[in-house]
Short mmCIF file of C-alpha atoms in Angstrom, two decimals:
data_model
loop_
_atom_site.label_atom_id
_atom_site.label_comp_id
_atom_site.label_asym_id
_atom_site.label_seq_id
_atom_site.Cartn_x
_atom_site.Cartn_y
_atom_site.Cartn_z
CA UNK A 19 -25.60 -67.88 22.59
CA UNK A 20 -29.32 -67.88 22.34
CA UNK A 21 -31.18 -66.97 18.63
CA UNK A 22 -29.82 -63.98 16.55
CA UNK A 23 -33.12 -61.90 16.58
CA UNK A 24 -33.93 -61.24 12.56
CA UNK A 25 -34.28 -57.45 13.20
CA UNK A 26 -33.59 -54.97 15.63
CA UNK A 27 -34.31 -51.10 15.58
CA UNK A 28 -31.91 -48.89 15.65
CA UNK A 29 -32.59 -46.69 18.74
CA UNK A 30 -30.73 -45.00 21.26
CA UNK A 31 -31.47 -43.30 24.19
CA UNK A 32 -31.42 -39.71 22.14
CA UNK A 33 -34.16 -41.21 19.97
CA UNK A 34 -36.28 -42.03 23.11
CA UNK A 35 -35.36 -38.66 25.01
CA UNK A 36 -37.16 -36.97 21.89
CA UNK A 37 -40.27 -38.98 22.63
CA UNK A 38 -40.16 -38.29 26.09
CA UNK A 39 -39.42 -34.75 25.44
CA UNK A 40 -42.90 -34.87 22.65
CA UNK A 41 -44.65 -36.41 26.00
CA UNK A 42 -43.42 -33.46 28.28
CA UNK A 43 -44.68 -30.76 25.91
CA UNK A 44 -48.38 -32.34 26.20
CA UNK A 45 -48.50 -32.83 22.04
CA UNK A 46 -48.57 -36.61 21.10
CA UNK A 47 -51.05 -36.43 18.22
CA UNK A 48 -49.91 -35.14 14.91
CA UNK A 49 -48.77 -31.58 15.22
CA UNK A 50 -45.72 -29.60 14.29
CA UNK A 51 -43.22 -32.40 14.77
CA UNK A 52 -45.07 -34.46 12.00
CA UNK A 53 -44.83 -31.56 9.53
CA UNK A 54 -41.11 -31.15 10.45
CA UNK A 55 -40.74 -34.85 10.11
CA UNK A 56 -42.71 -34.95 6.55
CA UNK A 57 -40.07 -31.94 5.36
CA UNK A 58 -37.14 -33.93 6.44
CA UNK A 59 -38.03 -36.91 4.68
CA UNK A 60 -39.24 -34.86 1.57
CA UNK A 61 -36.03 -33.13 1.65
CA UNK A 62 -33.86 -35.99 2.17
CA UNK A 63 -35.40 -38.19 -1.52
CA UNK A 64 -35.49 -34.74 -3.26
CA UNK A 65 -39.09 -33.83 -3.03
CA UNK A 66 -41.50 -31.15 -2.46
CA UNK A 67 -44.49 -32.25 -0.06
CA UNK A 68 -46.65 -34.63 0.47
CA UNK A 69 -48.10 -36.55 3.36
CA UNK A 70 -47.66 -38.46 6.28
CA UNK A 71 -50.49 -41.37 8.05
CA UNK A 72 -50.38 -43.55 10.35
CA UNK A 73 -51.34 -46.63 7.94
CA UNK A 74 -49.02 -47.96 4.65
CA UNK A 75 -52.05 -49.03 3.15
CA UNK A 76 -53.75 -45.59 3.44
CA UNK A 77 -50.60 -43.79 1.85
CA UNK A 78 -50.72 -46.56 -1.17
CA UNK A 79 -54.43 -45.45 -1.59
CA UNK A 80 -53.93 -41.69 -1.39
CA UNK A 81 -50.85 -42.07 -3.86
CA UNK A 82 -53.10 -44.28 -5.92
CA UNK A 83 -56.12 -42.03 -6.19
CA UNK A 84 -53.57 -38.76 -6.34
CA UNK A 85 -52.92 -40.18 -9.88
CA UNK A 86 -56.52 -39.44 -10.69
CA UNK A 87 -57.18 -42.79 -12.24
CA UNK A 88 -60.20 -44.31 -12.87
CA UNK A 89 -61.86 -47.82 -11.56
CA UNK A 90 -60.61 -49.91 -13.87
CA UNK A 91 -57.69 -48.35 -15.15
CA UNK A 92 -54.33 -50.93 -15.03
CA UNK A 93 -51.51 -50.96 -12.88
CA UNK A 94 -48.11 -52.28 -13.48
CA UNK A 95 -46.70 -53.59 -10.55
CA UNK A 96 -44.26 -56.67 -10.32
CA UNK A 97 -44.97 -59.83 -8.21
CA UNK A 98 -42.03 -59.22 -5.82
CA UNK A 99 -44.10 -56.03 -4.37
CA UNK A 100 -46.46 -57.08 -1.13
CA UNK A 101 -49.64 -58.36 -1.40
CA UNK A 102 -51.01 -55.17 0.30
CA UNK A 103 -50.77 -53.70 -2.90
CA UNK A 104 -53.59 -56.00 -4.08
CA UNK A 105 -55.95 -54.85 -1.24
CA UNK A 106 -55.38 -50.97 -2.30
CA UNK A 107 -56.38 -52.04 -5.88
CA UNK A 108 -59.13 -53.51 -4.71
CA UNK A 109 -60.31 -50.44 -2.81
CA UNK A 110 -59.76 -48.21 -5.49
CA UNK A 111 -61.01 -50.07 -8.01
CA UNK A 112 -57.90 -50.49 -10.07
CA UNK A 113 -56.61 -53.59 -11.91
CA UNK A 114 -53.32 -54.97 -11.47
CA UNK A 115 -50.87 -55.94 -14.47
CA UNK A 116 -48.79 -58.12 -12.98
CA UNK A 117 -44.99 -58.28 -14.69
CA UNK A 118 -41.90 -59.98 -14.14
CA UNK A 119 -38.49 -58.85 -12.44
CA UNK A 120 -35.12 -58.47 -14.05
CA UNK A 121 -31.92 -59.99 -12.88
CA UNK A 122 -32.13 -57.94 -9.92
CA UNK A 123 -35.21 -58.35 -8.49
CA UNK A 124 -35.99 -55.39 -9.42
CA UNK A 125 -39.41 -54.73 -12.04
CA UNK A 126 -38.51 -55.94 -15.20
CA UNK A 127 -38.85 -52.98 -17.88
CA UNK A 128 -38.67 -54.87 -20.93
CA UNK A 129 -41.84 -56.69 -19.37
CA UNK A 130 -43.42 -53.38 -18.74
CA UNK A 131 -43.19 -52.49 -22.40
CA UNK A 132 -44.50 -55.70 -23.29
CA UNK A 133 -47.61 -54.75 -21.11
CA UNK A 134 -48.16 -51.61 -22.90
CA UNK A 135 -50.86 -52.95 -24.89
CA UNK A 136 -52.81 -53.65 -22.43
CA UNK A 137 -53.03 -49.80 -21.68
CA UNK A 138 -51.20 -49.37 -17.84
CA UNK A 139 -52.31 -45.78 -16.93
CA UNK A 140 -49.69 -46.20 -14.31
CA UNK A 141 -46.58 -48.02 -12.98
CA UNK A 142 -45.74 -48.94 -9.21
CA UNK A 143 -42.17 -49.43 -9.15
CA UNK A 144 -41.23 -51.30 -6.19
CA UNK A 145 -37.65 -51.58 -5.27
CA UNK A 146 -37.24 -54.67 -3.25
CA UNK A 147 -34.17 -55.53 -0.62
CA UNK A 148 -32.14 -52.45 -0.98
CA UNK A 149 -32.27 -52.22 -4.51
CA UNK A 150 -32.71 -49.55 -7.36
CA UNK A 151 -32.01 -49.34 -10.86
CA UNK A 152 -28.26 -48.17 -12.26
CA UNK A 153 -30.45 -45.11 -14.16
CA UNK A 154 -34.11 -44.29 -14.16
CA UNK A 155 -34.31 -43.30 -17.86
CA UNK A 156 -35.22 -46.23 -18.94
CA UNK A 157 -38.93 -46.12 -16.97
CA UNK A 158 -39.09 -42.69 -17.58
CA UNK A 159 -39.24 -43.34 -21.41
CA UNK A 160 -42.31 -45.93 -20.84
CA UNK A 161 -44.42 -42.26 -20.44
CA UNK A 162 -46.47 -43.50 -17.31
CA UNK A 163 -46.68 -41.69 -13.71
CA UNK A 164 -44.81 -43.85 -11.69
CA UNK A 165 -45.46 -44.56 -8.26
CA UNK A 166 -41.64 -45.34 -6.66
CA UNK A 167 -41.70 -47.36 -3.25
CA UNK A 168 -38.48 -46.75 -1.45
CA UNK A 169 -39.84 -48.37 1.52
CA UNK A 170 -36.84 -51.15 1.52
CA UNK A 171 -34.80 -48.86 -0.70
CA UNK A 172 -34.59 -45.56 1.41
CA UNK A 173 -30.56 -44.30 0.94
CA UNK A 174 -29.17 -46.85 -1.94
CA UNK A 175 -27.11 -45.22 -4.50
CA UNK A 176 -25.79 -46.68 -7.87
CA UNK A 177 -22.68 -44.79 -8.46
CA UNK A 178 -22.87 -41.44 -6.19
CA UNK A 179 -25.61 -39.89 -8.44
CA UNK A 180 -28.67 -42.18 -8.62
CA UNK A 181 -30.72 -42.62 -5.43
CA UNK A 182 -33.57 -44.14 -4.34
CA UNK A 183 -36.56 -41.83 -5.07
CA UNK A 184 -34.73 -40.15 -8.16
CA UNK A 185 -37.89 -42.08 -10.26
CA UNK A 186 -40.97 -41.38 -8.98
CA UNK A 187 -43.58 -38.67 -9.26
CA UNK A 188 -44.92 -40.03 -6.55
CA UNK A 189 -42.34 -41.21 -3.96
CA UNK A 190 -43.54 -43.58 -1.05
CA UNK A 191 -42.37 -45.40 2.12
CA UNK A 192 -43.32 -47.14 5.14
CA UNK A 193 -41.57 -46.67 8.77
CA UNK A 194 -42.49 -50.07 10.71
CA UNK A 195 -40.10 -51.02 12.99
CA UNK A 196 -37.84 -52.86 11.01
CA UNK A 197 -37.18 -50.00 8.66
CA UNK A 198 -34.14 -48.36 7.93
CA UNK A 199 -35.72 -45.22 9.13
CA UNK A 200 -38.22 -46.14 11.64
CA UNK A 201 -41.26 -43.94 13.54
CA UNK A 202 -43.11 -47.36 15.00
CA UNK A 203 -45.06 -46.87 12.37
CA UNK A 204 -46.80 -45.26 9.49
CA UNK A 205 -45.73 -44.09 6.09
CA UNK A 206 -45.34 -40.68 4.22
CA UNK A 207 -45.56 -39.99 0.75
CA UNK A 208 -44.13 -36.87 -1.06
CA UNK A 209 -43.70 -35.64 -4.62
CA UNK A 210 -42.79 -32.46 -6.55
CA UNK A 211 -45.51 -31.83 -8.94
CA UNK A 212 -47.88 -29.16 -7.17
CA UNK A 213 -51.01 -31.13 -8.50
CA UNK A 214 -50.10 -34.62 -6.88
CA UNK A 215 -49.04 -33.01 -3.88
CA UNK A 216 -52.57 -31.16 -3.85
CA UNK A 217 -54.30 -34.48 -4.37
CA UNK A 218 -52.34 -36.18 -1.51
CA UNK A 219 -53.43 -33.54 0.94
CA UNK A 220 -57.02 -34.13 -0.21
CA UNK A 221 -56.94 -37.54 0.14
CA UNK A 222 -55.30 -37.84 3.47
CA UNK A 223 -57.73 -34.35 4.09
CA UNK A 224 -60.76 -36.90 4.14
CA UNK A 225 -59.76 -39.09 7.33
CA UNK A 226 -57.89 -35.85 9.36
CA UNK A 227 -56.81 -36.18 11.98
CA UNK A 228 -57.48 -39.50 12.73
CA UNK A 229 -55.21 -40.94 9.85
CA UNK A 230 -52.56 -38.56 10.41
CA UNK A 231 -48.82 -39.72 12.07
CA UNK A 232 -48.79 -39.10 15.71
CA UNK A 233 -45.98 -36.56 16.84
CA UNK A 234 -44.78 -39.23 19.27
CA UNK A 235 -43.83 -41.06 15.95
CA UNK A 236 -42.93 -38.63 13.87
CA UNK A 237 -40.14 -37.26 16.38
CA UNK A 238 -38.26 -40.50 16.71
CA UNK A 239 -38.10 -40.52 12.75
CA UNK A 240 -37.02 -36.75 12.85
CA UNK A 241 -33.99 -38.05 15.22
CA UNK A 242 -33.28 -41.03 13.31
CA UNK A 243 -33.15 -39.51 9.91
CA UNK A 244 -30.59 -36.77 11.58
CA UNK A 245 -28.35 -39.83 11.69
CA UNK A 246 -29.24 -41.68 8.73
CA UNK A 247 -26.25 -41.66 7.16
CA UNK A 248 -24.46 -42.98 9.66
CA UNK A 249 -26.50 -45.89 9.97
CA UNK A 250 -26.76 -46.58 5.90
CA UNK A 251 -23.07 -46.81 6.28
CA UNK A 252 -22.98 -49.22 9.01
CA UNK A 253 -26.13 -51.08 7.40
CA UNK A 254 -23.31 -51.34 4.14
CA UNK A 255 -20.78 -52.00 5.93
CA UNK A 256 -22.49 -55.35 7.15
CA UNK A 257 -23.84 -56.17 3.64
CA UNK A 258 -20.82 -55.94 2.15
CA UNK A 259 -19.17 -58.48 4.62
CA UNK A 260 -21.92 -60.70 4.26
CA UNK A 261 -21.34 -60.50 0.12
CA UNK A 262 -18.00 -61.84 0.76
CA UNK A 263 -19.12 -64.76 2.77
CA UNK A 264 -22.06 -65.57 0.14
CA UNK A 265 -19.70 -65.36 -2.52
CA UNK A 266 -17.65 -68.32 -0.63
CA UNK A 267 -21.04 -70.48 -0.61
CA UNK A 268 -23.33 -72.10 -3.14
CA UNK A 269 -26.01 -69.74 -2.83
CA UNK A 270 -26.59 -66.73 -5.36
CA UNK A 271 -26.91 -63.07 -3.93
CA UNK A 272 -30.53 -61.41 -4.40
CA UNK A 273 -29.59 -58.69 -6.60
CA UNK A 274 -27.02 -56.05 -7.55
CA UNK A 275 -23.30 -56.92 -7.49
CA UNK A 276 -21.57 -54.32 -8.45
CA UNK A 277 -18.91 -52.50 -6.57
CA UNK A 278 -20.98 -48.98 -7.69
CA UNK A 279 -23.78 -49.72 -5.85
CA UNK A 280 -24.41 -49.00 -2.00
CA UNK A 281 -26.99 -50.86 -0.76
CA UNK A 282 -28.53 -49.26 2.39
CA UNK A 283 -28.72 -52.76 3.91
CA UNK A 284 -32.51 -53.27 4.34
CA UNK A 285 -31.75 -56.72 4.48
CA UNK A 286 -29.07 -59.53 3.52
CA UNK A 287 -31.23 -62.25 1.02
CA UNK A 288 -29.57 -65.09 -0.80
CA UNK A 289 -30.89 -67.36 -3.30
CA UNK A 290 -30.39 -70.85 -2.18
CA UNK A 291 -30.29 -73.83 -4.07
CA UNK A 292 -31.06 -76.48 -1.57
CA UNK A 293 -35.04 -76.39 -0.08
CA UNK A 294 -35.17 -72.79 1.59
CA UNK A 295 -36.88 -74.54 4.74
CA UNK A 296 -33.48 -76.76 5.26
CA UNK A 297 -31.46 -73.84 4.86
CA UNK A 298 -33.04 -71.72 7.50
CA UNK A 299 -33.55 -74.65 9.75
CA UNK A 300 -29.90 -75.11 9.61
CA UNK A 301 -29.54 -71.59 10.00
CA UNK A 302 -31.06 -72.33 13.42
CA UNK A 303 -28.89 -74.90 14.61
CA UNK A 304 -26.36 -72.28 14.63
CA UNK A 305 -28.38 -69.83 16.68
CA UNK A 306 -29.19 -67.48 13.74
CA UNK A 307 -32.26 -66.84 12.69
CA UNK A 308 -33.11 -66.62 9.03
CA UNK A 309 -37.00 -66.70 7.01
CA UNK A 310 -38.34 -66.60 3.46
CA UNK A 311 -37.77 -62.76 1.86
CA UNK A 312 -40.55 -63.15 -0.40
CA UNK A 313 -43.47 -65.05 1.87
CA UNK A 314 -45.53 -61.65 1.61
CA UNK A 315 -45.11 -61.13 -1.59
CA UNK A 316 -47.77 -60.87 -5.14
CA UNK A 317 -45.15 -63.86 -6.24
CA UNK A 318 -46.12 -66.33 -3.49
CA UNK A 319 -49.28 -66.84 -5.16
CA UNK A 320 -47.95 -67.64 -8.29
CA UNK A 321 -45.05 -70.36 -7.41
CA UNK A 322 -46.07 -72.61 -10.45
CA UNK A 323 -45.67 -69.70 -13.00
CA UNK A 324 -42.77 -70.17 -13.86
CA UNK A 325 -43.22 -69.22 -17.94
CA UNK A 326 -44.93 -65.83 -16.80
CA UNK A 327 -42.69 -65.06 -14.21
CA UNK A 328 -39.09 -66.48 -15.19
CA UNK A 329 -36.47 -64.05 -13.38
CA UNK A 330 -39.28 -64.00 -10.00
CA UNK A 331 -40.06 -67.30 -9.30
CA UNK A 332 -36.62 -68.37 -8.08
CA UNK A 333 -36.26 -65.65 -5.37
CA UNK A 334 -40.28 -66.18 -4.58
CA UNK A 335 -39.56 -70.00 -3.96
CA UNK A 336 -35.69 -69.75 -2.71
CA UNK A 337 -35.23 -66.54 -1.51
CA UNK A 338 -34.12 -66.67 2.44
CA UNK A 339 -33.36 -63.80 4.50
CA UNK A 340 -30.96 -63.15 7.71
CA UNK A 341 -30.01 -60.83 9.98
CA UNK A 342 -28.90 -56.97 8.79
CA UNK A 343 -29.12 -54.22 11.24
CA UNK A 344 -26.36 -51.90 13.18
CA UNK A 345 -27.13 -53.20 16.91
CA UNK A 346 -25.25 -56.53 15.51
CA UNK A 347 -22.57 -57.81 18.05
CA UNK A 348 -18.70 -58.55 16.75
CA UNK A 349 -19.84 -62.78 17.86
CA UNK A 350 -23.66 -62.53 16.14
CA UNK A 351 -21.83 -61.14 12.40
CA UNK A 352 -19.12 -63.83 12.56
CA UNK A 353 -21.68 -66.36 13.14
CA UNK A 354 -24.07 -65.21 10.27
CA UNK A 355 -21.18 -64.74 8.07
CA UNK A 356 -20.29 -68.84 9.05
CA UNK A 357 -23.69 -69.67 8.34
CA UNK A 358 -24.17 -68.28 4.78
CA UNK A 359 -20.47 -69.28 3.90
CA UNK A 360 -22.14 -72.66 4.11
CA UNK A 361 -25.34 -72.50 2.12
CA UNK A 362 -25.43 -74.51 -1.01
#
């Protein structure tokens, strides 16, 4: 059996035939199928409007500037986000406050409020590898506009009422390939408050049309997120049987354990406690492919911080990722399942 491929998108030939079908009617560039695809996905996190562009970074920027802050106004943002966040503060002008995780990988509030005195005009909450928070109150009571990136996150729930998106005034995510819902491509962000949503359009207004999301992306997302359910629960269904083979192992699971939550199964990531580049090179020797989860992240520059960044540095430095996604054959899940049964 050759290499388990780390990621595959979920497309069938229905997704394509909408493609084709945007190709027949002569309308590739961003149209009416990217404003039907922007309602869909505003519709399906709970939202308003908003926008959608061809470029992650350019939606960070818009949903940065949309909060009307000024150069040198502070961030929070943990070091498990991406380091593209650090090039949209630089090109708005903005300073990052970097803060720790929780348990969960996810940003670590009681850090956040620690922060406070360094007056944080706003708070980018991302939500890495599936996760989101058992209740949003919690950052709601630290009174900054919050910025929430779903953009590994899109369809978790914690107990049938909180989803992903339920925290943010401004709710963000990016469509690459490897996404749960993927247009090839490009990124939308949406909110509810008429005055963000205004600023959005201006920003994304200034580069028009040439920033905008194609219609030849934007109806493969329109197909895929008419099925999205469907695939979260196939994406859990796989997470969940990879749980039960970690919990056989020496490895610790990245984030949330309980039975409440329903991880939309981004991605499988395990904390190991051998060296991370002997567990994925034994990964290999069983034909399955497996790489750092946190390589891209803020955290990778800060390895040796381990007093700043307690909870973040292990899954920065140990953190390895495999396989998740619903084109998975019966032979390539029984032989990830062996492999992190194994891990130490």
């Amino acid at each position: 059996m050759a290499l388990i491929r780390f990621y595959k998108p979920a497309l069938y030939r229905k997704d394509m035939d909408a493609v084709l079908q945007t190709m027949v009617d002569e309308k590739i560039g961003p149209g009416d199928r990217k404003k039907e695809f922007l309602r869909a996905f505003a519709q399906y996190v709970g939202k308003k409007d908003g926008i959608a562009l061809r470029s992650y970074l350019d939606v960070i920027v818009a949903s940065l500037h949309a909060l009307e802050l000024k150069e040198g106004d502070g961030v929070l943002i943990s070091v498990l986000s991406p380091k593209i966040y650090l090039e949209a503060f630089r090109r708005t002008g903005l300073k990052p406050i970097l803060i720790d995780t929780d348990e969960t990988g996810l940003p670590s509030l009681d850090d956040a409020a620690s922060k406070l005195d360094e007056n944080p005009k706003a708070f980018v909450y991302y939500e890495p590898q599936c996760q989101i928070p058992e209740s949003f109150e919690a950052l709601k009571e630290l009174g900054l506009p919050v910025i929430e990136d779903i953009s590994q996150s899109l369809g978790s729930v914690y107990s049938d009422t909180v989803k992903a998106g339920m925290g943010g005034d401004i709710v963000l995510s990016e469509f690459e390939e490897n996404a749960v819902v993927s247009t090839g491509g490009g990124a939308a962000a949406v909110s509810s408050d008429d005055v963000k949503i205004e600023n959005l359009k201006k920003e994304a207004s200034i580069g028009s049309p040439y920033v905008d999301l194609p219609d030849m992306n934007a109806a493969l997302g329109i197909v895929q997120l008419s099925k999205v359910d469907a695939l979260l629960a196939r994406r859990n269904e796989l997470y969940r049987l990879f749980v039960q083979s970690q919990m056989k192992s020496g490895a610790k699971l990245f984030g949330s354990s309980s039975p409440s939550f329903f991880a939309n199964g981004f991605g499988f990531s395990v904390i190991v406690n051998t060296k991370p580049d002997d567990a994925i090179e034994f990964a290999r020797k069983h034909e399955v492919s497996a790489k750092r989860t946190f390589s891209q992240s803020i955290g990778s520059r800060y390895q040796d911080k381990y007093d700043r960044f307690p909870n973040a540095i292990a899954p920065v430095t140990r953190a390895i990722s495999f396989p998740l996604y619903p084109f998975l054959s019966k032979a390539e899940i029984e032989s990830i399942r062996r492999v992190v049964s194994h891990l130490g």
